Tab-separated table of C-alpha atoms (C1' of nucleotides) in Angstrom:
chain	number	residue	atom	x	y	z
A	1	MET	CA	0.012	0.029	0.004
A	2	PRO	CA	1.762	2.928	-1.158
A	3	ARG	CA	1.404	6.057	1.101
A	4	GLU	CA	1.006	8.369	-1.820
A	5	LEU	CA	0.933	12.034	-1.641
A	6	PRO	CA	-2.517	13.517	-2.930
A	7	GLU	CA	-1.163	16.595	-3.656
A	8	TYR	CA	-4.422	18.230	-4.679
A	9	HIS	CA	-6.099	17.357	-1.250
A	10	GLN	CA	-3.195	18.867	0.324
A	11	ARG	CA	-3.364	21.966	-1.592
A	12	VAL	CA	-7.206	22.251	-1.019
A	13	ALA	CA	-6.716	21.684	2.665
A	14	ASP	CA	-4.172	24.418	2.966
A	15	GLN	CA	-6.268	26.772	1.019
A	16	ASN	CA	-9.199	26.030	3.612
A	17	ARG	CA	-6.703	26.238	6.406
A	18	ALA	CA	-5.814	29.731	5.404
A	19	ALA	CA	-9.378	30.791	4.851
A	20	ILE	CA	-10.421	29.382	8.458
A	21	LEU	CA	-7.483	31.026	10.086
A	22	ALA	CA	-8.491	34.402	8.272
A	23	ALA	CA	-11.998	34.363	9.400
A	24	ALA	CA	-11.042	33.130	12.839
A	25	GLU	CA	-8.634	35.986	13.088
A	26	ALA	CA	-11.300	38.642	12.221
A	27	LEU	CA	-13.961	37.087	14.494
A	28	PHE	CA	-11.641	36.653	17.460
A	29	LEU	CA	-10.057	40.037	17.205
A	30	ASP	CA	-13.587	41.511	17.000
A	31	GLY	CA	-15.431	39.398	19.644
A	32	GLY	CA	-13.075	37.781	21.874
A	33	TYR	CA	-12.677	34.094	22.710
A	34	ASP	CA	-15.962	32.980	24.153
A	35	ARG	CA	-18.067	35.228	22.031
A	36	THR	CA	-16.976	33.432	18.804
A	37	SER	CA	-18.665	30.710	17.503
A	38	LEU	CA	-17.121	27.962	15.446
A	39	ALA	CA	-20.064	27.755	13.327
A	40	ARG	CA	-19.648	31.429	12.400
A	41	VAL	CA	-15.953	30.929	11.908
A	42	ALA	CA	-16.730	28.296	9.292
A	43	GLU	CA	-19.548	30.034	7.654
A	44	ASN	CA	-17.299	33.150	7.218
A	45	ALA	CA	-14.488	30.900	5.876
A	46	GLY	CA	-16.645	29.287	3.446
A	47	VAL	CA	-16.325	25.688	4.804
A	48	SER	CA	-18.208	23.364	6.732
A	49	LYS	CA	-17.735	22.536	10.563
A	50	ALA	CA	-16.407	19.254	9.771
A	51	THR	CA	-13.614	20.789	7.885
A	52	LEU	CA	-12.720	23.021	10.472
A	53	PHE	CA	-12.634	20.280	13.111
A	54	LYS	CA	-10.523	18.239	10.686
A	55	GLN	CA	-7.832	21.119	10.752
A	56	PHE	CA	-8.228	22.239	14.461
A	57	PRO	CA	-9.629	19.475	16.733
A	58	THR	CA	-10.589	21.864	19.313
A	59	LYS	CA	-11.538	25.677	19.785
A	60	ALA	CA	-8.667	26.069	21.892
A	61	SER	CA	-6.254	24.856	19.206
A	62	LEU	CA	-7.844	26.955	16.467
A	63	PHE	CA	-7.499	29.989	18.921
A	64	GLU	CA	-3.755	29.414	19.491
A	65	ALA	CA	-3.045	28.805	16.003
A	66	THR	CA	-4.869	31.966	14.937
A	67	VAL	CA	-3.227	34.161	17.406
A	68	LEU	CA	0.333	32.910	16.709
A	69	ALA	CA	-0.213	33.345	12.871
A	70	VAL	CA	-1.322	36.886	13.535
A	71	GLY	CA	1.576	37.648	15.835
A	72	ARG	CA	3.987	35.857	13.603
A	73	ALA	CA	2.978	38.163	10.602
A	74	PRO	CA	4.511	41.682	11.275
A	75	ASP	CA	7.899	43.016	10.491
A	76	GLY	CA	10.540	40.685	11.781
A	77	VAL	CA	13.389	42.743	12.672
A	78	VAL	CA	14.014	46.601	13.054
A	79	ALA	CA	16.828	48.130	11.261
A	80	ALA	CA	18.874	50.266	13.694
A	81	PRO	CA	19.802	53.576	12.301
A	82	PRO	CA	23.609	54.450	12.154
A	83	PRO	CA	24.886	56.270	15.426
A	84	GLY	CA	26.239	59.719	15.253
A	85	ASP	CA	22.920	61.750	15.917
A	86	LEU	CA	21.236	60.616	19.157
A	87	HIS	CA	18.289	62.741	18.705
A	88	ALA	CA	17.551	61.564	15.071
A	89	GLY	CA	18.273	57.933	16.065
A	90	LEU	CA	15.865	57.744	18.935
A	91	MET	CA	13.072	59.667	16.853
A	92	ALA	CA	13.486	57.380	14.135
A	93	LEU	CA	13.213	54.090	16.323
A	94	GLY	CA	10.518	55.884	18.481
A	95	ARG	CA	8.547	56.706	15.096
A	96	GLU	CA	8.972	53.037	14.140
A	97	TYR	CA	7.674	51.711	17.467
A	98	ALA	CA	4.703	53.999	17.685
A	99	THR	CA	3.672	53.051	14.347
A	100	VAL	CA	3.751	49.207	15.179
A	101	LEU	CA	1.572	50.245	18.257
A	102	THR	CA	-0.901	52.099	16.475
A	103	ARG	CA	-1.322	49.875	13.413
A	104	PRO	CA	-4.795	48.563	13.099
A	105	GLY	CA	-5.313	45.194	14.714
A	106	THR	CA	-2.516	45.797	17.203
A	107	ALA	CA	-4.651	46.839	20.028
A	108	GLU	CA	-7.233	44.428	19.290
A	109	LEU	CA	-4.466	41.544	19.320
A	110	ILE	CA	-2.896	42.642	22.667
A	111	ARG	CA	-6.525	42.939	23.926
A	112	LEU	CA	-7.160	39.337	23.109
A	113	VAL	CA	-3.888	38.097	24.325
A	114	ILE	CA	-4.336	39.856	27.588
A	115	ALA	CA	-7.928	38.607	28.224
A	116	GLU	CA	-7.072	35.016	27.316
A	117	ALA	CA	-3.434	34.826	28.739
A	118	PRO	CA	-4.298	33.052	31.779
A	119	ARG	CA	-6.030	30.283	30.074
A	120	PHE	CA	-3.445	29.446	27.373
A	121	ALA	CA	-0.009	28.698	28.684
A	122	GLU	CA	1.306	28.418	25.059
A	123	LEU	CA	0.376	32.097	24.274
A	124	ARG	CA	1.876	33.397	27.663
A	125	GLU	CA	5.336	32.231	26.261
A	126	ARG	CA	5.665	33.632	22.883
A	127	THR	CA	3.574	36.735	22.485
A	128	PHE	CA	5.504	39.604	24.080
A	129	ASP	CA	7.659	39.672	20.908
A	130	PHE	CA	5.036	40.767	18.868
A	131	GLY	CA	5.876	44.648	18.947
A	132	THR	CA	7.866	45.259	22.002
A	133	LEU	CA	10.881	42.764	21.860
A	134	PRO	CA	12.101	43.418	18.456
A	135	ALA	CA	11.999	47.347	19.194
A	136	LEU	CA	13.710	46.667	22.508
A	137	ALA	CA	16.506	44.584	20.536
A	138	ALA	CA	16.826	47.130	17.967
A	139	LEU	CA	16.943	50.021	20.409
A	140	GLY	CA	19.518	48.333	22.491
A	141	ARG	CA	21.934	47.591	19.635
A	142	TYR	CA	21.691	51.238	18.518
A	143	LEU	CA	22.482	52.481	22.170
A	144	ARG	CA	25.151	50.093	22.512
A	145	ALA	CA	26.696	51.495	19.048
A	146	GLU	CA	26.232	55.069	20.289
A	147	ARG	CA	28.029	54.223	23.211
A	148	ASP	CA	30.927	52.375	21.606
A	149	ALA	CA	31.179	55.359	19.210
A	150	GLY	CA	31.801	57.337	22.497
A	151	LEU	CA	29.016	59.607	21.734
A	152	VAL	CA	26.714	58.852	25.015
A	153	THR	CA	26.955	57.844	28.339
A	154	VAL	CA	24.761	54.900	29.066
A	155	ASP	CA	24.786	52.517	32.020
A	156	SER	CA	22.412	49.978	30.837
A	157	PRO	CA	21.042	50.032	27.256
A	158	GLU	CA	18.430	47.611	28.102
A	159	THR	CA	17.067	49.591	30.953
A	160	SER	CA	17.369	52.842	28.978
A	161	ALA	CA	15.562	51.082	25.828
A	162	ALA	CA	12.818	49.878	28.170
A	163	GLN	CA	12.399	53.289	29.671
A	164	PHE	CA	12.005	54.857	26.375
A	165	LEU	CA	9.695	52.569	24.789
A	166	GLY	CA	7.501	52.722	28.053
A	167	MET	CA	7.083	56.339	27.622
A	168	ILE	CA	6.023	56.045	24.227
A	169	ALA	CA	3.820	53.042	25.020
A	170	SER	CA	2.065	54.845	27.983
A	171	ALA	CA	1.216	57.693	25.678
A	172	VAL	CA	0.120	56.334	22.488
A	173	PHE	CA	-0.902	52.853	23.277
A	174	TRP	CA	-2.177	51.651	26.509
A	175	PRO	CA	-4.988	54.172	27.000
A	176	ARG	CA	-6.413	52.785	23.930
A	177	LEU	CA	-6.643	49.377	25.520
A	178	VAL	CA	-8.618	50.742	28.443
A	179	HIS	CA	-10.564	53.379	26.589
A	180	ALA	CA	-11.497	51.209	23.599
A	181	GLY	CA	-12.423	53.953	21.357
A	182	TRP	CA	-9.702	56.181	22.238
A	183	SER	CA	-7.410	57.532	19.665
A	184	ILE	CA	-4.623	60.110	19.407
A	185	ASP	CA	-3.926	62.224	16.380
A	186	GLU	CA	-0.801	62.453	14.421
A	187	GLU	CA	0.498	65.667	15.888
A	188	GLU	CA	0.283	64.403	19.446
A	189	THR	CA	1.909	61.269	18.698
A	190	HIS	CA	4.807	63.068	17.442
A	191	ARG	CA	5.101	65.295	20.373
A	192	ALA	CA	4.975	62.381	22.699
A	193	ILE	CA	7.730	60.930	20.763
A	194	GLU	CA	9.535	64.044	20.769
A	195	GLU	CA	9.102	64.488	24.562
A	196	ALA	CA	10.368	61.156	25.266
A	197	VAL	CA	13.357	61.709	22.983
A	198	ARG	CA	14.309	64.733	25.033
A	199	THR	CA	13.947	63.162	28.084
A	200	MET	CA	16.190	60.323	27.045
A	201	VAL	CA	18.877	62.668	25.566
A	202	ALA	CA	18.928	64.444	28.806
A	203	ARG	CA	19.561	61.371	30.583
A	204	LEU	CA	21.916	59.728	28.413
A	205	ALA	CA	24.129	62.925	27.765
A	206	HIS	CA	24.193	63.622	31.665
A	207	THR	CA	27.302	62.219	33.043
A	208	SER	CA	26.788	58.757	34.816
A	209	ALA	CA	26.981	58.598	38.714
A	210	THR	CA	25.373	55.052	38.609
A	211	PRO	CA	27.716	52.951	40.739
A	212	ARG	CA	26.925	49.661	38.993
A	213	SER	CA	25.059	48.760	35.774
A	214	GLY	CA	21.807	46.787	36.486
A	215	GLY	CA	19.641	45.633	33.903
A	216	VAL	CA	15.920	45.680	34.371
A	217	GLY	CA	12.775	45.644	31.928
A	218	SER	CA	14.569	43.092	29.602
A	219	ARG	CA	13.178	40.069	30.724
A	220	GLY	CA	11.022	39.237	27.799
A	221	ARG	CA	12.064	35.688	28.280
A	222	PRO	CA	12.654	33.755	31.444
B	1	MET	CA	-48.617	57.522	50.234
B	2	PRO	CA	-46.892	54.089	51.214
B	3	ARG	CA	-43.461	55.492	51.335
B	4	GLU	CA	-43.179	52.910	54.146
B	5	LEU	CA	-39.931	51.944	55.479
B	6	PRO	CA	-39.835	48.011	55.846
B	7	GLU	CA	-36.185	48.406	57.363
B	8	TYR	CA	-35.811	44.462	58.056
B	9	HIS	CA	-36.282	43.600	54.394
B	10	GLN	CA	-34.134	46.326	53.353
B	11	ARG	CA	-31.460	45.225	55.670
B	12	VAL	CA	-31.539	41.691	54.353
B	13	ALA	CA	-31.604	42.723	50.868
B	14	ASP	CA	-28.350	44.783	51.251
B	15	GLN	CA	-26.805	41.943	52.823
B	16	ASN	CA	-27.613	39.611	50.018
B	17	ARG	CA	-26.353	42.349	47.707
B	18	ALA	CA	-23.127	42.622	49.411
B	19	ALA	CA	-22.576	38.826	49.440
B	20	ILE	CA	-23.613	38.877	45.650
B	21	LEU	CA	-21.097	41.462	44.828
B	22	ALA	CA	-18.547	39.954	46.805
B	23	ALA	CA	-18.960	36.568	45.196
B	24	ALA	CA	-19.216	38.136	41.798
B	25	GLU	CA	-16.140	39.867	42.364
B	26	ALA	CA	-14.189	36.859	43.016
B	27	LEU	CA	-15.345	34.824	40.185
B	28	PHE	CA	-15.241	37.664	37.648
B	29	LEU	CA	-11.593	38.285	38.541
B	30	ASP	CA	-10.894	34.697	38.201
B	31	GLY	CA	-12.674	33.506	35.237
B	32	GLY	CA	-13.416	36.731	33.145
B	33	TYR	CA	-17.167	37.536	31.944
B	34	ASP	CA	-18.331	34.709	29.903
B	35	ARG	CA	-16.735	32.069	32.140
B	36	THR	CA	-18.583	32.959	35.095
B	37	SER	CA	-22.013	31.500	35.528
B	38	LEU	CA	-24.677	33.214	37.492
B	39	ALA	CA	-25.564	29.922	39.062
B	40	ARG	CA	-22.012	29.780	40.629
B	41	VAL	CA	-22.158	33.251	41.784
B	42	ALA	CA	-25.501	32.591	43.441
B	43	GLU	CA	-24.169	29.656	45.077
B	44	ASN	CA	-20.963	31.222	46.286
B	45	ALA	CA	-23.198	34.035	47.666
B	46	GLY	CA	-25.289	31.770	49.402
B	47	VAL	CA	-28.422	32.988	47.797
B	48	SER	CA	-30.774	31.693	45.092
B	49	LYS	CA	-30.821	32.613	41.280
B	50	ALA	CA	-34.101	34.309	41.818
B	51	THR	CA	-32.642	36.548	44.547
B	52	LEU	CA	-29.789	37.374	42.253
B	53	PHE	CA	-32.121	38.537	39.398
B	54	LYS	CA	-34.154	40.615	41.887
B	55	GLN	CA	-30.900	42.479	42.733
B	56	PHE	CA	-29.453	42.800	39.245
B	57	PRO	CA	-31.754	42.223	36.288
B	58	THR	CA	-29.103	41.010	33.801
B	59	LYS	CA	-25.937	39.739	33.805
B	60	ALA	CA	-24.260	42.867	32.329
B	61	SER	CA	-25.728	44.962	35.227
B	62	LEU	CA	-24.273	42.746	37.623
B	63	PHE	CA	-20.800	43.037	35.855
B	64	GLU	CA	-20.930	46.888	35.743
B	65	ALA	CA	-21.822	47.075	39.386
B	66	THR	CA	-19.198	44.714	40.593
B	67	VAL	CA	-16.538	46.124	38.653
B	68	LEU	CA	-17.486	49.946	39.780
B	69	ALA	CA	-17.549	48.520	43.196
B	70	VAL	CA	-14.176	47.119	43.132
B	71	GLY	CA	-12.762	50.026	41.414
B	72	ARG	CA	-14.154	52.611	43.949
B	73	ALA	CA	-12.702	50.811	46.851
B	74	PRO	CA	-9.038	51.805	46.678
B	75	ASP	CA	-7.515	54.832	47.976
B	76	GLY	CA	-8.980	58.053	46.983
B	77	VAL	CA	-6.245	60.539	46.741
B	78	VAL	CA	-2.515	60.346	46.944
B	79	ALA	CA	-0.852	62.861	49.243
B	80	ALA	CA	2.116	64.873	47.411
B	81	PRO	CA	5.339	65.027	49.402
B	82	PRO	CA	6.434	68.333	50.125
B	83	PRO	CA	8.811	70.045	47.723
B	84	GLY	CA	12.553	70.640	48.197
B	85	ASP	CA	14.090	67.256	47.216
B	86	LEU	CA	13.459	66.153	43.749
B	87	HIS	CA	15.000	62.879	43.964
B	88	ALA	CA	13.151	61.829	47.235
B	89	GLY	CA	9.837	63.294	46.264
B	90	LEU	CA	9.839	61.311	43.005
B	91	MET	CA	10.933	58.137	44.804
B	92	ALA	CA	8.208	58.361	47.232
B	93	LEU	CA	5.476	58.870	44.499
B	94	GLY	CA	7.089	56.244	42.281
B	95	ARG	CA	6.946	53.762	45.204
B	96	GLU	CA	3.403	54.502	45.844
B	97	TYR	CA	2.394	54.001	42.318
B	98	ALA	CA	4.342	50.543	42.135
B	99	THR	CA	2.557	49.579	45.336
B	100	VAL	CA	-0.851	50.313	43.686
B	101	LEU	CA	-0.001	48.522	40.604
B	102	THR	CA	1.523	45.366	42.279
B	103	ARG	CA	-1.390	45.143	44.812
B	104	PRO	CA	-3.156	41.712	44.521
B	105	GLY	CA	-6.089	42.129	42.290
B	106	THR	CA	-5.132	45.029	40.370
B	107	ALA	CA	-3.656	43.081	37.574
B	108	GLU	CA	-6.935	40.963	37.429
B	109	LEU	CA	-9.037	44.114	37.558
B	110	ILE	CA	-7.406	45.744	34.686
B	111	ARG	CA	-7.284	42.717	32.613
B	112	LEU	CA	-10.859	42.347	33.069
B	113	VAL	CA	-11.725	45.924	32.118
B	114	ILE	CA	-9.314	45.567	29.017
B	115	ALA	CA	-11.177	42.475	27.917
B	116	GLU	CA	-14.729	43.834	28.242
B	117	ALA	CA	-13.975	47.529	27.537
B	118	PRO	CA	-15.448	47.208	23.840
B	119	ARG	CA	-18.718	45.820	25.258
B	120	PHE	CA	-19.416	48.133	28.360
B	121	ALA	CA	-19.596	51.660	27.339
B	122	GLU	CA	-20.205	52.703	30.977
B	123	LEU	CA	-17.045	50.944	31.995
B	124	ARG	CA	-14.639	52.760	29.431
B	125	GLU	CA	-15.815	56.145	31.007
B	126	ARG	CA	-14.866	55.747	34.570
B	127	THR	CA	-11.961	52.904	35.142
B	128	PHE	CA	-8.986	54.592	34.126
B	129	ASP	CA	-8.969	56.645	37.345
B	130	PHE	CA	-8.336	53.323	39.220
B	131	GLY	CA	-4.582	53.664	39.688
B	132	THR	CA	-2.993	56.249	37.277
B	133	LEU	CA	-5.137	59.121	37.418
B	134	PRO	CA	-4.708	59.910	41.155
B	135	ALA	CA	-0.942	59.030	40.891
B	136	LEU	CA	-0.987	61.279	37.660
B	137	ALA	CA	-2.639	64.373	39.465
B	138	ALA	CA	-0.433	63.901	42.536
B	139	LEU	CA	2.674	63.915	40.620
B	140	GLY	CA	1.425	66.972	38.510
B	141	ARG	CA	0.806	68.817	41.915
B	142	TYR	CA	4.330	67.821	43.125
B	143	LEU	CA	6.176	68.964	40.182
B	144	ARG	CA	4.079	72.211	39.901
B	145	ALA	CA	5.145	72.771	43.393
B	146	GLU	CA	8.723	72.065	42.829
B	147	ARG	CA	8.454	74.555	40.030
B	148	ASP	CA	6.741	77.156	41.936
B	149	ALA	CA	9.673	76.855	44.402
B	150	GLY	CA	11.998	77.464	41.731
B	151	LEU	CA	13.861	74.431	42.126
B	152	VAL	CA	13.469	72.490	38.911
B	153	THR	CA	12.736	73.425	35.176
B	154	VAL	CA	9.796	71.591	34.007
B	155	ASP	CA	7.705	72.660	30.719
B	156	SER	CA	4.829	70.457	31.250
B	157	PRO	CA	4.121	68.797	34.629
B	158	GLU	CA	1.454	66.669	32.804
B	159	THR	CA	3.821	65.418	30.173
B	160	SER	CA	6.702	64.784	32.851
B	161	ALA	CA	4.384	62.917	35.152
B	162	ALA	CA	2.939	60.778	32.254
B	163	GLN	CA	6.551	59.786	31.323
B	164	PHE	CA	7.543	58.928	34.713
B	165	LEU	CA	4.604	56.861	35.380
B	166	GLY	CA	4.954	55.209	32.015
B	167	MET	CA	8.484	54.141	32.867
B	168	ILE	CA	7.485	52.400	36.005
B	169	ALA	CA	4.328	50.694	34.634
B	170	SER	CA	6.051	49.430	31.664
B	171	ALA	CA	8.691	47.866	34.100
B	172	VAL	CA	6.709	46.547	36.768
B	173	PHE	CA	2.875	46.159	35.748
B	174	TRP	CA	2.307	45.649	31.866
B	175	PRO	CA	4.669	42.463	31.601
B	176	ARG	CA	2.362	40.951	34.113
B	177	LEU	CA	-0.673	41.327	32.031
B	178	VAL	CA	0.584	39.686	29.024
B	179	HIS	CA	2.774	37.059	30.910
B	180	ALA	CA	0.105	36.349	33.393
B	181	GLY	CA	2.063	34.490	35.930
B	182	TRP	CA	4.934	36.932	35.750
B	183	SER	CA	6.298	38.687	38.923
B	184	ILE	CA	9.031	41.044	39.628
B	185	ASP	CA	10.863	40.948	42.993
B	186	GLU	CA	11.141	43.785	45.425
B	187	GLU	CA	14.663	44.572	44.581
B	188	GLU	CA	14.067	45.049	40.921
B	189	THR	CA	11.172	46.969	41.434
B	190	HIS	CA	13.186	49.270	43.515
B	191	ARG	CA	15.762	49.426	40.954
B	192	ALA	CA	13.215	50.067	38.258
B	193	ILE	CA	11.862	53.085	40.139
B	194	GLU	CA	15.232	54.368	40.976
B	195	GLU	CA	16.398	54.239	37.446
B	196	ALA	CA	13.201	56.185	36.392
B	197	VAL	CA	13.749	58.863	38.982
B	198	ARG	CA	17.514	59.294	37.792
B	199	THR	CA	16.082	59.743	34.212
B	200	MET	CA	13.214	62.380	35.218
B	201	VAL	CA	15.726	63.989	37.522
B	202	ALA	CA	18.240	64.555	34.521
B	203	ARG	CA	15.327	65.763	32.171
B	204	LEU	CA	14.177	68.208	34.890
B	205	ALA	CA	17.332	69.611	36.011
B	206	HIS	CA	18.473	70.076	32.350
B	207	THR	CA	17.908	73.566	30.995
B	208	SER	CA	14.729	73.675	28.981
B	209	ALA	CA	15.195	74.315	25.199
B	210	THR	CA	11.686	73.593	24.467
B	211	PRO	CA	9.842	76.295	22.466
B	212	ARG	CA	6.562	75.864	23.566
B	213	SER	CA	4.614	73.757	26.534
B	214	GLY	CA	2.426	71.279	25.022
B	215	GLY	CA	0.599	68.764	27.192
B	216	VAL	CA	0.469	65.171	26.188
B	217	GLY	CA	-0.587	62.082	28.180
B	218	SER	CA	-3.157	63.750	30.381
B	219	ARG	CA	-6.259	62.915	28.414
B	220	GLY	CA	-7.761	60.615	31.064
B	221	ARG	CA	-11.067	62.138	30.442
B	222	PRO	CA	-12.381	63.585	27.141
C	1	DC	C1'	-53.930	38.040	62.735
C	2	DA	C1'	-54.182	39.783	58.017
C	3	DG	C1'	-51.258	41.700	54.405
C	4	DG	C1'	-47.362	41.913	51.803
C	5	DA	C1'	-42.419	42.067	50.696
C	6	DG	C1'	-38.902	39.404	49.616
C	7	DG	C1'	-36.397	34.491	49.096
C	8	DT	C1'	-36.841	29.841	47.000
C	9	DG	C1'	-36.518	25.637	43.923
C	10	DA	C1'	-37.991	23.889	39.986
C	11	DG	C1'	-38.471	24.716	35.520
C	12	DT	C1'	-37.768	26.819	30.055
C	13	DC	C1'	-35.703	28.031	26.253
C	14	DA	C1'	-31.783	29.321	23.190
C	15	DA	C1'	-26.979	28.472	21.829
C	16	DG	C1'	-23.022	26.520	20.977
C	17	DC	C1'	-19.406	22.570	20.823
C	18	DG	C1'	-18.409	18.513	19.086
C	19	DT	C1'	-20.051	13.666	15.856
C	20	DC	C1'	-22.151	11.097	12.047
C	21	DT	C1'	-23.763	9.944	7.851
C	22	DC	C1'	-24.350	10.854	3.024
C	23	DG	C1'	-22.972	12.791	-1.627
C	24	DC	C1'	-18.950	14.591	-4.518
C	25	DC	C1'	-14.698	14.766	-6.333
C	26	DT	C1'	-9.997	13.143	-7.724
C	27	DC	C1'	-6.660	9.219	-8.208
C	28	DT	C1'	-5.011	4.371	-9.995
C	29	DG	C1'	-5.405	-0.497	-12.535
C	30	DT	C1'	-6.296	-2.492	-16.808
D	1	DA	C1'	-10.000	6.060	-21.454
D	2	DC	C1'	-13.175	4.166	-17.851
D	3	DA	C1'	-14.749	2.074	-13.554
D	4	DG	C1'	-14.205	1.603	-8.712
D	5	DA	C1'	-12.225	3.079	-4.340
D	6	DG	C1'	-10.772	6.268	-0.955
D	7	DG	C1'	-11.028	10.417	1.190
D	8	DC	C1'	-12.971	15.011	1.753
D	9	DG	C1'	-16.700	18.268	2.342
D	10	DA	C1'	-21.820	19.611	3.564
D	11	DG	C1'	-25.517	19.471	6.659
D	12	DA	C1'	-28.304	17.387	10.231
D	13	DC	C1'	-28.086	15.662	15.482
D	14	DG	C1'	-27.201	15.307	20.465
D	15	DC	C1'	-25.972	16.874	24.805
D	16	DT	C1'	-24.228	20.232	27.915
D	17	DT	C1'	-24.519	24.787	29.969
D	18	DG	C1'	-26.301	28.859	30.870
D	19	DA	C1'	-29.190	33.079	31.215
D	20	DC	C1'	-33.776	34.001	32.824
D	21	DT	C1'	-38.733	33.179	35.206
D	22	DC	C1'	-43.189	31.259	37.825
D	23	DA	C1'	-45.916	29.566	41.952
D	24	DC	C1'	-45.262	28.799	46.666
D	25	DC	C1'	-43.308	30.024	51.510
D	26	DT	C1'	-41.383	32.678	55.330
D	27	DC	C1'	-41.213	36.105	58.174
D	28	DC	C1'	-42.015	41.018	59.440
D	29	DT	C1'	-45.214	44.957	60.347
D	30	DG	C1'	-49.363	47.243	61.976
DNA sequence: CAGGAGGTGAGTCAAGCGTCTCGCCTCTGT
DNA sequence: ACAGAGGCGAGACGCTTGACTCACCTCCTG
């Protein structure tokens, strides 16, 4: 009995799987986990419930696959600007971070992850990287480069990076989660980033009186 | 006019209402909105389902009443330290803020509000004040006092306050929401606050080159 | 002792997750 | 090239759970 590879079926299955994931993404992001019925997912995907259950044996598995697929999608790595101009470099990285945070769907995704994190262990491990971890890494690399170039005094690049991103996120992102319909216009976003840059520049240009360099806020993965 | 005062019935009703709210608080904070069944709320409260529905005609009304009752409970206003020592003042306020954020139940409450904010308009309006708005107000008052005393140069107390609290919250609170079981020990919390204080001191001591003073991050209420 | 307000327990109805069988489409042996 | 077979997809089904009600009972007030 040859275990032949029916390529056609595989192709159709992949197509359906993609359709299911797309429909599930829209519905999960809109209504949350419990409010989303599998019948509606199948209907919006244009497939039947049996097909759905062939691909994802349980609702939880569909949910995890959906969230991971959405989280994997965005940009992989952020390019660090060349050192030499601290203000310009921080502005560029801050802008990029704010762009990721205010992208449509980001707030809904994070809301979903926060809501269901206690129930899904698999998610807790892998989801912080979505927007913050790459930005944190890029910012750390950039600050290290500036320091190696002898242009700034930074005790712990990780701590400074966490502070910088924290200031931006608190201004442009977190209120959106609590207030739902909240939004901030382009000019206010720009001003928030600029103020964060000013504060960081003040800190990094200031001569360091720190006795030791301790890392904090970079514990994205235990 | 039969505006009689049957005090006994009222008393029993209030007692049951309090028991229901306590049970609902525990269950909602633990399992979220949809995972909490009213039968279990009634059971844990020691009353019958019919009694529950006499007090709260619908599940949504019980939920809103529960969240608002929990949110109203904490400390009302934060006392601002006296001006004179910027480092000490910021440390005190930062510590107090971190204490509120890491208090047991705060993370669960915020998680619940974030998860259900799109569905409950009443909540969206009144819940940001829980921990951040009082701290923001106290910090703004404190920075203004320091400025009036001529000890620091601060363009916008609101912006600086938002930055300071944002740095702390990003280090000690938000990871807890995404990672669920996440926790940070006392020493790391202290170091994060201290680093935030250093950064703010560097910014506020630095001579201001800001052309105009714009407020950002203080839009807690439209 | 009568009236009535509130609590109680047994329901009702709907919705949704997870199967089960039938019909259709594609692939292989001659 | 054609017929049979195997697997996939579609729609109906069961069973549980959970948000809400109705006839009675208990206990206080006047």
